[in-house]
Amino acid sequence: MTDRSNRALIVMPAFNEAESVAAVVAEVLAETSGFADCLVIDDGSSDETSEQARLAGAMVARLPHNLGVGGALRTGFVYARDRGYGAVVQVDADGQHDPRYVTQLLAALAESDLVIGARFAGDGDYAVAGPRKWAMQFLATTIRAMTGVRLTDTTSGFKAAGPRAIRLFADNMPAEYLGDTVEALVIAAKAGCRISQLPVAMRTRLGGQPSSGPLRSTKYLARAVMAITIAAIRPVQKQGATS
């Protein structure tokens, strides 16, 4: 089997992102040429997401049904674990995550098992307001109390994972709403993973529609509380956390 321990896998969940995915894949591959591969997880799209991703040079895993971001990510982590990749970087297919930060996220894995690209840590001008802002502040405070890790952005989907976190998430990545962000952080902390953050600037979506409209945002805090509760009581499969 090919040795991929010195390579990273860019895992890109995508649901009906035909409008943007090709440009994002092309930019990611240009920024990571020589040290990373790109796997797009088509999460049951009804448009040409898979075709556009392949044309741009990505590998594609097409799921028969929409599993949500957590389910798509677990597919990517299983792929990375089974093929021996040394790192995974989660990148959104809508263009908001700047691939220029990928090398910095990977470099930070030298001292961490999981590195978060944090939107509220001093780089860029990304901002939220209202219930979503209150929820994020609540989550940051609660996760710090539960894990002892001070994080400013607990819901960022822009993350890098080293070998220990790859094995952990291949077995334990939650599929519920916010599970891939909030609950995954608690799971990682409970498993003894070293977690850190890196300031990043976010960009405007290249296309498609955001997953959280006004109604969903008003429910954000309640769902966040539920995600924290589930994370606190969910058992972690120990085989994923071994060094």
PDB file of C-alpha atoms in Angstrom:
ATOM      1  CA  MET A   1       0.000   0.000   0.000  1.00  0.00           C
ATOM      2  CA  THR A   2       1.228   3.494  -0.832  1.00  0.00           C
ATOM      3  CA  ASP A   3       2.757   5.333   2.148  1.00  0.00           C
ATOM      4  CA  ARG A   4       0.656   8.452   2.730  1.00  0.00           C
ATOM      5  CA  SER A   5       1.849   9.207   6.267  1.00  0.00           C
ATOM      6  CA  ASN A   6       3.582  12.361   5.050  1.00  0.00           C
ATOM      7  CA  ARG A   7       0.557  13.538   3.075  1.00  0.00           C
ATOM      8  CA  ALA A   8      -2.591  15.362   4.126  1.00  0.00           C
ATOM      9  CA  LEU A   9      -6.115  14.683   2.962  1.00  0.00           C
ATOM     10  CA  ILE A  10      -8.374  17.674   2.377  1.00  0.00           C
ATOM     11  CA  VAL A  11     -11.879  16.483   3.267  1.00  0.00           C
ATOM     12  CA  MET A  12     -14.590  18.641   1.720  1.00  0.00           C
ATOM     13  CA  PRO A  13     -18.232  17.878   2.582  1.00  0.00           C
ATOM     14  CA  ALA A  14     -20.548  19.188  -0.130  1.00  0.00           C
ATOM     15  CA  PHE A  15     -24.317  19.265  -0.480  1.00  0.00           C
ATOM     16  CA  ASN A  16     -25.650  20.888  -3.657  1.00  0.00           C
ATOM     17  CA  GLU A  17     -22.505  22.998  -4.084  1.00  0.00           C
ATOM     18  CA  ALA A  18     -22.131  22.634  -7.876  1.00  0.00           C
ATOM     19  CA  GLU A  19     -21.919  26.404  -8.205  1.00  0.00           C
ATOM     20  CA  SER A  20     -18.772  26.709  -6.080  1.00  0.00           C
ATOM     21  CA  VAL A  21     -17.086  23.336  -5.557  1.00  0.00           C
ATOM     22  CA  ALA A  22     -14.944  23.323  -8.712  1.00  0.00           C
ATOM     23  CA  ALA A  23     -13.373  26.691  -7.925  1.00  0.00           C
ATOM     24  CA  VAL A  24     -12.760  25.689  -4.309  1.00  0.00           C
ATOM     25  CA  VAL A  25     -11.173  22.357  -5.281  1.00  0.00           C
ATOM     26  CA  ALA A  26      -8.940  24.046  -7.864  1.00  0.00           C
ATOM     27  CA  GLU A  27      -7.757  26.613  -5.307  1.00  0.00           C
ATOM     28  CA  VAL A  28      -7.154  23.983  -2.639  1.00  0.00           C
ATOM     29  CA  LEU A  29      -5.129  21.800  -4.996  1.00  0.00           C
ATOM     30  CA  ALA A  30      -3.074  24.788  -6.138  1.00  0.00           C
ATOM     31  CA  GLU A  31      -2.267  25.770  -2.541  1.00  0.00           C
ATOM     32  CA  THR A  32      -1.442  22.214  -1.420  1.00  0.00           C
ATOM     33  CA  SER A  33       0.279  20.854  -4.512  1.00  0.00           C
ATOM     34  CA  GLY A  34       2.799  18.163  -3.639  1.00  0.00           C
ATOM     35  CA  PHE A  35       1.662  17.403  -0.104  1.00  0.00           C
ATOM     36  CA  ALA A  36      -2.123  16.889  -0.081  1.00  0.00           C
ATOM     37  CA  ASP A  37      -4.968  15.140  -1.869  1.00  0.00           C
ATOM     38  CA  CYS A  38      -8.547  16.401  -1.990  1.00  0.00           C
ATOM     39  CA  LEU A  39     -11.579  14.218  -1.285  1.00  0.00           C
ATOM     40  CA  VAL A  40     -15.026  15.716  -1.845  1.00  0.00           C
ATOM     41  CA  ILE A  41     -17.817  13.945   0.027  1.00  0.00           C
ATOM     42  CA  ASP A  42     -20.960  14.510  -2.027  1.00  0.00           C
ATOM     43  CA  ASP A  43     -23.599  14.274   0.685  1.00  0.00           C
ATOM     44  CA  GLY A  44     -26.530  13.157  -1.444  1.00  0.00           C
ATOM     45  CA  SER A  45     -26.591  16.184  -3.744  1.00  0.00           C
ATOM     46  CA  SER A  46     -29.279  16.537  -6.399  1.00  0.00           C
ATOM     47  CA  ASP A  47     -27.149  18.799  -8.599  1.00  0.00           C
ATOM     48  CA  GLU A  48     -23.807  18.287 -10.396  1.00  0.00           C
ATOM     49  CA  THR A  49     -21.606  18.617  -7.314  1.00  0.00           C
ATOM     50  CA  SER A  50     -19.818  15.293  -7.953  1.00  0.00           C
ATOM     51  CA  GLU A  51     -19.207  15.965 -11.623  1.00  0.00           C
ATOM     52  CA  GLN A  52     -17.857  19.469 -10.998  1.00  0.00           C
ATOM     53  CA  ALA A  53     -15.561  18.226  -8.222  1.00  0.00           C
ATOM     54  CA  ARG A  54     -14.101  15.460 -10.415  1.00  0.00           C
ATOM     55  CA  LEU A  55     -13.532  17.839 -13.320  1.00  0.00           C
ATOM     56  CA  ALA A  56     -11.584  20.117 -10.973  1.00  0.00           C
ATOM     57  CA  GLY A  57      -9.286  17.249  -9.942  1.00  0.00           C
ATOM     58  CA  ALA A  58     -10.752  15.968  -6.674  1.00  0.00           C
ATOM     59  CA  MET A  59     -11.462  12.419  -5.650  1.00  0.00           C
ATOM     60  CA  VAL A  60     -15.174  12.024  -4.932  1.00  0.00           C
ATOM     61  CA  ALA A  61     -17.131   9.806  -2.548  1.00  0.00           C
ATOM     62  CA  ARG A  62     -20.827  10.058  -3.326  1.00  0.00           C
ATOM     63  CA  LEU A  63     -23.231   9.214  -0.506  1.00  0.00           C
ATOM     64  CA  PRO A  64     -26.630   7.798  -1.564  1.00  0.00           C
ATOM     65  CA  HIS A  65     -28.501   9.899   1.003  1.00  0.00           C
ATOM     66  CA  ASN A  66     -27.942  13.204   2.773  1.00  0.00           C
ATOM     67  CA  LEU A  67     -26.296  12.336   6.104  1.00  0.00           C
ATOM     68  CA  GLY A  68     -25.384  15.856   7.187  1.00  0.00           C
ATOM     69  CA  VAL A  69     -21.918  17.304   7.689  1.00  0.00           C
ATOM     70  CA  GLY A  70     -21.009  14.947  10.522  1.00  0.00           C
ATOM     71  CA  GLY A  71     -21.845  11.840   8.516  1.00  0.00           C
ATOM     72  CA  ALA A  72     -19.951  13.138   5.504  1.00  0.00           C
ATOM     73  CA  LEU A  73     -16.926  13.976   7.635  1.00  0.00           C
ATOM     74  CA  ARG A  74     -16.880  10.543   9.239  1.00  0.00           C
ATOM     75  CA  THR A  75     -16.697   9.071   5.735  1.00  0.00           C
ATOM     76  CA  GLY A  76     -13.661  11.247   5.079  1.00  0.00           C
ATOM     77  CA  PHE A  77     -11.963  10.303   8.337  1.00  0.00           C
ATOM     78  CA  VAL A  78     -12.525   6.593   7.683  1.00  0.00           C
ATOM     79  CA  TYR A  79     -10.996   7.028   4.227  1.00  0.00           C
ATOM     80  CA  ALA A  80      -7.991   8.852   5.695  1.00  0.00           C
ATOM     81  CA  ARG A  81      -7.496   6.299   8.481  1.00  0.00           C
ATOM     82  CA  ASP A  82      -7.766   3.282   6.202  1.00  0.00           C
ATOM     83  CA  ARG A  83      -5.306   4.740   3.703  1.00  0.00           C
ATOM     84  CA  GLY A  84      -2.781   5.952   6.261  1.00  0.00           C
ATOM     85  CA  TYR A  85      -2.918   9.727   5.734  1.00  0.00           C
ATOM     86  CA  GLY A  86      -0.898  11.679   8.272  1.00  0.00           C
ATOM     87  CA  ALA A  87      -3.380  14.551   8.589  1.00  0.00           C
ATOM     88  CA  VAL A  88      -6.873  15.646   7.603  1.00  0.00           C
ATOM     89  CA  VAL A  89      -7.936  19.228   6.938  1.00  0.00           C
ATOM     90  CA  GLN A  90     -11.658  19.968   6.828  1.00  0.00           C
ATOM     91  CA  VAL A  91     -12.551  22.611   4.218  1.00  0.00           C
ATOM     92  CA  ASP A  92     -16.042  23.803   3.270  1.00  0.00           C
ATOM     93  CA  ALA A  93     -17.104  23.598  -0.368  1.00  0.00           C
ATOM     94  CA  ASP A  94     -18.666  27.076  -0.416  1.00  0.00           C
ATOM     95  CA  GLY A  95     -15.394  29.043  -0.563  1.00  0.00           C
ATOM     96  CA  GLN A  96     -15.539  30.608   2.911  1.00  0.00           C
ATOM     97  CA  HIS A  97     -12.405  28.796   4.109  1.00  0.00           C
ATOM     98  CA  ASP A  98      -9.215  30.285   2.687  1.00  0.00           C
ATOM     99  CA  PRO A  99      -6.858  27.460   1.553  1.00  0.00           C
ATOM    100  CA  ARG A 100      -3.847  29.687   2.220  1.00  0.00           C
ATOM    101  CA  TYR A 101      -4.234  28.788   5.906  1.00  0.00           C
ATOM    102  CA  VAL A 102      -3.939  25.040   5.293  1.00  0.00           C
ATOM    103  CA  THR A 103      -0.150  24.957   5.658  1.00  0.00           C
ATOM    104  CA  GLN A 104      -0.378  26.900   8.938  1.00  0.00           C
ATOM    105  CA  LEU A 105      -3.016  24.539  10.316  1.00  0.00           C
ATOM    106  CA  LEU A 106      -0.857  21.546   9.381  1.00  0.00           C
ATOM    107  CA  ALA A 107       2.243  23.100  10.937  1.00  0.00           C
ATOM    108  CA  ALA A 108       0.332  23.625  14.209  1.00  0.00           C
ATOM    109  CA  LEU A 109      -0.278  19.863  14.392  1.00  0.00           C
ATOM    110  CA  ALA A 110       3.330  19.510  15.503  1.00  0.00           C
ATOM    111  CA  GLU A 111       2.116  20.397  19.000  1.00  0.00           C
ATOM    112  CA  SER A 112      -1.592  19.512  18.791  1.00  0.00           C
ATOM    113  CA  ASP A 113      -3.869  16.664  17.748  1.00  0.00           C
ATOM    114  CA  LEU A 114      -6.624  19.019  16.593  1.00  0.00           C
ATOM    115  CA  VAL A 115      -6.221  22.608  15.387  1.00  0.00           C
ATOM    116  CA  ILE A 116      -9.213  24.911  14.860  1.00  0.00           C
ATOM    117  CA  GLY A 117      -9.205  27.721  12.331  1.00  0.00           C
ATOM    118  CA  ALA A 118     -10.769  30.320  14.640  1.00  0.00           C
ATOM    119  CA  ARG A 119     -12.797  33.181  13.160  1.00  0.00           C
ATOM    120  CA  PHE A 120     -12.820  35.298  16.330  1.00  0.00           C
ATOM    121  CA  ALA A 121      -9.154  35.112  17.338  1.00  0.00           C
ATOM    122  CA  GLY A 122      -7.806  38.319  15.837  1.00  0.00           C
ATOM    123  CA  ASP A 123      -7.592  37.773  12.058  1.00  0.00           C
ATOM    124  CA  GLY A 124     -10.203  39.130   9.638  1.00  0.00           C
ATOM    125  CA  ASP A 125     -13.483  40.906  10.366  1.00  0.00           C
ATOM    126  CA  TYR A 126     -15.974  38.017  10.448  1.00  0.00           C
ATOM    127  CA  ALA A 127     -18.797  38.824  12.874  1.00  0.00           C
ATOM    128  CA  VAL A 128     -22.132  37.426  14.035  1.00  0.00           C
ATOM    129  CA  ALA A 129     -24.953  39.008  16.018  1.00  0.00           C
ATOM    130  CA  GLY A 130     -28.138  38.195  17.900  1.00  0.00           C
ATOM    131  CA  PRO A 131     -28.988  34.659  19.064  1.00  0.00           C
ATOM    132  CA  ARG A 132     -26.118  33.131  17.081  1.00  0.00           C
ATOM    133  CA  LYS A 133     -23.577  35.378  18.823  1.00  0.00           C
ATOM    134  CA  TRP A 134     -25.023  34.590  22.245  1.00  0.00           C
ATOM    135  CA  ALA A 135     -24.910  30.878  21.469  1.00  0.00           C
ATOM    136  CA  MET A 136     -21.269  31.039  20.397  1.00  0.00           C
ATOM    137  CA  GLN A 137     -20.313  32.899  23.561  1.00  0.00           C
ATOM    138  CA  PHE A 138     -22.186  30.337  25.642  1.00  0.00           C
ATOM    139  CA  LEU A 139     -20.484  27.476  23.831  1.00  0.00           C
ATOM    140  CA  ALA A 140     -17.008  28.936  24.283  1.00  0.00           C
ATOM    141  CA  THR A 141     -17.571  29.412  28.016  1.00  0.00           C
ATOM    142  CA  THR A 142     -19.161  26.009  28.510  1.00  0.00           C
ATOM    143  CA  ILE A 143     -16.531  24.072  26.567  1.00  0.00           C
ATOM    144  CA  ARG A 144     -13.776  25.819  28.482  1.00  0.00           C
ATOM    145  CA  ALA A 145     -15.444  24.784  31.761  1.00  0.00           C
ATOM    146  CA  MET A 146     -15.862  21.199  30.556  1.00  0.00           C
ATOM    147  CA  THR A 147     -12.470  20.675  28.925  1.00  0.00           C
ATOM    148  CA  GLY A 148     -10.129  23.294  30.328  1.00  0.00           C
ATOM    149  CA  VAL A 149      -9.368  24.458  26.757  1.00  0.00           C
ATOM    150  CA  ARG A 150      -9.869  28.148  25.957  1.00  0.00           C
ATOM    151  CA  LEU A 151     -11.340  28.491  22.467  1.00  0.00           C
ATOM    152  CA  THR A 152     -12.932  31.523  20.848  1.00  0.00           C
ATOM    153  CA  ASP A 153     -14.630  29.692  17.971  1.00  0.00           C
ATOM    154  CA  THR A 154     -16.184  26.357  18.875  1.00  0.00           C
ATOM    155  CA  THR A 155     -18.338  26.070  15.740  1.00  0.00           C
ATOM    156  CA  SER A 156     -15.659  26.520  13.084  1.00  0.00           C
ATOM    157  CA  GLY A 157     -15.665  23.835  10.409  1.00  0.00           C
ATOM    158  CA  PHE A 158     -12.129  24.719   9.295  1.00  0.00           C
ATOM    159  CA  LYS A 159      -9.931  22.268  11.225  1.00  0.00           C
ATOM    160  CA  ALA A 160      -6.826  20.111  10.952  1.00  0.00           C
ATOM    161  CA  ALA A 161      -6.555  16.702  12.600  1.00  0.00           C
ATOM    162  CA  GLY A 162      -3.467  14.604  13.231  1.00  0.00           C
ATOM    163  CA  PRO A 163      -3.260  10.780  13.365  1.00  0.00           C
ATOM    164  CA  ARG A 164      -4.765  10.444  16.847  1.00  0.00           C
ATOM    165  CA  ALA A 165      -7.767  12.634  16.014  1.00  0.00           C
ATOM    166  CA  ILE A 166      -8.211  10.886  12.656  1.00  0.00           C
ATOM    167  CA  ARG A 167      -8.586   7.517  14.378  1.00  0.00           C
ATOM    168  CA  LEU A 168     -10.876   9.032  16.995  1.00  0.00           C
ATOM    169  CA  PHE A 169     -13.232  10.734  14.537  1.00  0.00           C
ATOM    170  CA  ALA A 170     -13.330   7.749  12.163  1.00  0.00           C
ATOM    171  CA  ASP A 171     -15.119   5.931  14.989  1.00  0.00           C
ATOM    172  CA  ASN A 172     -16.789   8.759  16.900  1.00  0.00           C
ATOM    173  CA  MET A 173     -17.674  11.709  14.621  1.00  0.00           C
ATOM    174  CA  PRO A 174     -21.285  12.606  15.536  1.00  0.00           C
ATOM    175  CA  ALA A 175     -23.861  13.125  12.811  1.00  0.00           C
ATOM    176  CA  GLU A 176     -26.235  15.418  14.734  1.00  0.00           C
ATOM    177  CA  TYR A 177     -26.536  19.167  14.104  1.00  0.00           C
ATOM    178  CA  LEU A 178     -23.487  20.867  15.662  1.00  0.00           C
ATOM    179  CA  GLY A 179     -22.078  17.415  16.392  1.00  0.00           C
ATOM    180  CA  ASP A 180     -19.247  17.850  13.894  1.00  0.00           C
ATOM    181  CA  THR A 181     -18.135  21.022  15.691  1.00  0.00           C
ATOM    182  CA  VAL A 182     -19.214  21.402  19.318  1.00  0.00           C
ATOM    183  CA  GLU A 183     -19.675  17.756  20.250  1.00  0.00           C
ATOM    184  CA  ALA A 184     -16.564  16.710  18.348  1.00  0.00           C
ATOM    185  CA  LEU A 185     -14.478  19.125  20.435  1.00  0.00           C
ATOM    186  CA  VAL A 186     -15.767  17.658  23.684  1.00  0.00           C
ATOM    187  CA  ILE A 187     -15.200  14.128  22.393  1.00  0.00           C
ATOM    188  CA  ALA A 188     -11.627  15.033  21.460  1.00  0.00           C
ATOM    189  CA  ALA A 189     -10.974  16.603  24.859  1.00  0.00           C
ATOM    190  CA  LYS A 190     -12.470  13.601  26.685  1.00  0.00           C
ATOM    191  CA  ALA A 191     -10.189  11.308  24.674  1.00  0.00           C
ATOM    192  CA  GLY A 192      -7.128  13.291  25.745  1.00  0.00           C
ATOM    193  CA  CYS A 193      -6.431  15.030  22.443  1.00  0.00           C
ATOM    194  CA  ARG A 194      -4.416  18.244  22.516  1.00  0.00           C
ATOM    195  CA  ILE A 195      -6.554  21.031  21.049  1.00  0.00           C
ATOM    196  CA  SER A 196      -5.433  24.481  19.909  1.00  0.00           C
ATOM    197  CA  GLN A 197      -6.636  27.245  17.617  1.00  0.00           C
ATOM    198  CA  LEU A 198      -5.169  29.397  14.862  1.00  0.00           C
ATOM    199  CA  PRO A 199      -6.595  32.792  13.838  1.00  0.00           C
ATOM    200  CA  VAL A 200      -8.066  32.744  10.318  1.00  0.00           C
ATOM    201  CA  ALA A 201     -10.031  35.173   8.176  1.00  0.00           C
ATOM    202  CA  MET A 202     -13.242  33.991   6.555  1.00  0.00           C
ATOM    203  CA  ARG A 203     -14.449  34.863   3.071  1.00  0.00           C
ATOM    204  CA  THR A 204     -17.816  35.360   1.366  1.00  0.00           C
ATOM    205  CA  ARG A 205     -19.551  32.296  -0.050  1.00  0.00           C
ATOM    206  CA  LEU A 206     -18.838  31.703  -3.737  1.00  0.00           C
ATOM    207  CA  GLY A 207     -22.341  30.358  -4.307  1.00  0.00           C
ATOM    208  CA  GLY A 208     -25.231  28.332  -2.947  1.00  0.00           C
ATOM    209  CA  GLN A 209     -27.282  29.079   0.131  1.00  0.00           C
ATOM    210  CA  PRO A 210     -26.167  29.085   3.787  1.00  0.00           C
ATOM    211  CA  SER A 211     -27.487  26.182   5.859  1.00  0.00           C
ATOM    212  CA  SER A 212     -28.731  28.397   8.696  1.00  0.00           C
ATOM    213  CA  GLY A 213     -31.481  30.885   7.904  1.00  0.00           C
ATOM    214  CA  PRO A 214     -33.250  33.186  10.382  1.00  0.00           C
ATOM    215  CA  LEU A 215     -35.482  30.461  11.825  1.00  0.00           C
ATOM    216  CA  ARG A 216     -32.595  28.062  12.341  1.00  0.00           C
ATOM    217  CA  SER A 217     -30.537  30.777  13.992  1.00  0.00           C
ATOM    218  CA  THR A 218     -33.248  31.380  16.587  1.00  0.00           C
ATOM    219  CA  LYS A 219     -33.056  27.684  17.493  1.00  0.00           C
ATOM    220  CA  TYR A 220     -29.267  27.762  17.611  1.00  0.00           C
ATOM    221  CA  LEU A 221     -28.858  28.201  21.362  1.00  0.00           C
ATOM    222  CA  ALA A 222     -31.287  25.413  22.255  1.00  0.00           C
ATOM    223  CA  ARG A 223     -29.577  23.016  19.882  1.00  0.00           C
ATOM    224  CA  ALA A 224     -26.178  24.068  21.211  1.00  0.00           C
ATOM    225  CA  VAL A 225     -27.243  23.205  24.746  1.00  0.00           C
ATOM    226  CA  MET A 226     -28.493  19.835  23.493  1.00  0.00           C
ATOM    227  CA  ALA A 227     -25.198  19.191  21.666  1.00  0.00           C
ATOM    228  CA  ILE A 228     -23.195  19.968  24.799  1.00  0.00           C
ATOM    229  CA  THR A 229     -25.393  17.654  26.869  1.00  0.00           C
ATOM    230  CA  ILE A 230     -25.055  14.806  24.367  1.00  0.00           C
ATOM    231  CA  ALA A 231     -21.295  15.298  24.225  1.00  0.00           C
ATOM    232  CA  ALA A 232     -21.003  15.121  27.993  1.00  0.00           C
ATOM    233  CA  ILE A 233     -22.810  11.789  28.271  1.00  0.00           C
ATOM    234  CA  ARG A 234     -21.871  10.046  25.000  1.00  0.00           C
ATOM    235  CA  PRO A 235     -19.251   7.298  25.566  1.00  0.00           C
ATOM    236  CA  VAL A 236     -16.128   7.517  23.405  1.00  0.00           C
ATOM    237  CA  GLN A 237     -14.927   4.376  21.626  1.00  0.00           C
ATOM    238  CA  LYS A 238     -11.505   3.892  23.154  1.00  0.00           C
ATOM    239  CA  GLN A 239      -9.858   2.279  20.132  1.00  0.00           C
ATOM    240  CA  GLY A 240      -9.992   5.580  18.273  1.00  0.00           C
ATOM    241  CA  ALA A 241      -8.019   7.443  20.916  1.00  0.00           C
ATOM    242  CA  THR A 242      -4.921   5.302  21.096  1.00  0.00           C
ATOM    243  CA  SER A 243      -1.602   6.892  20.261  1.00  0.00           C
TER     244      SER A 243
END
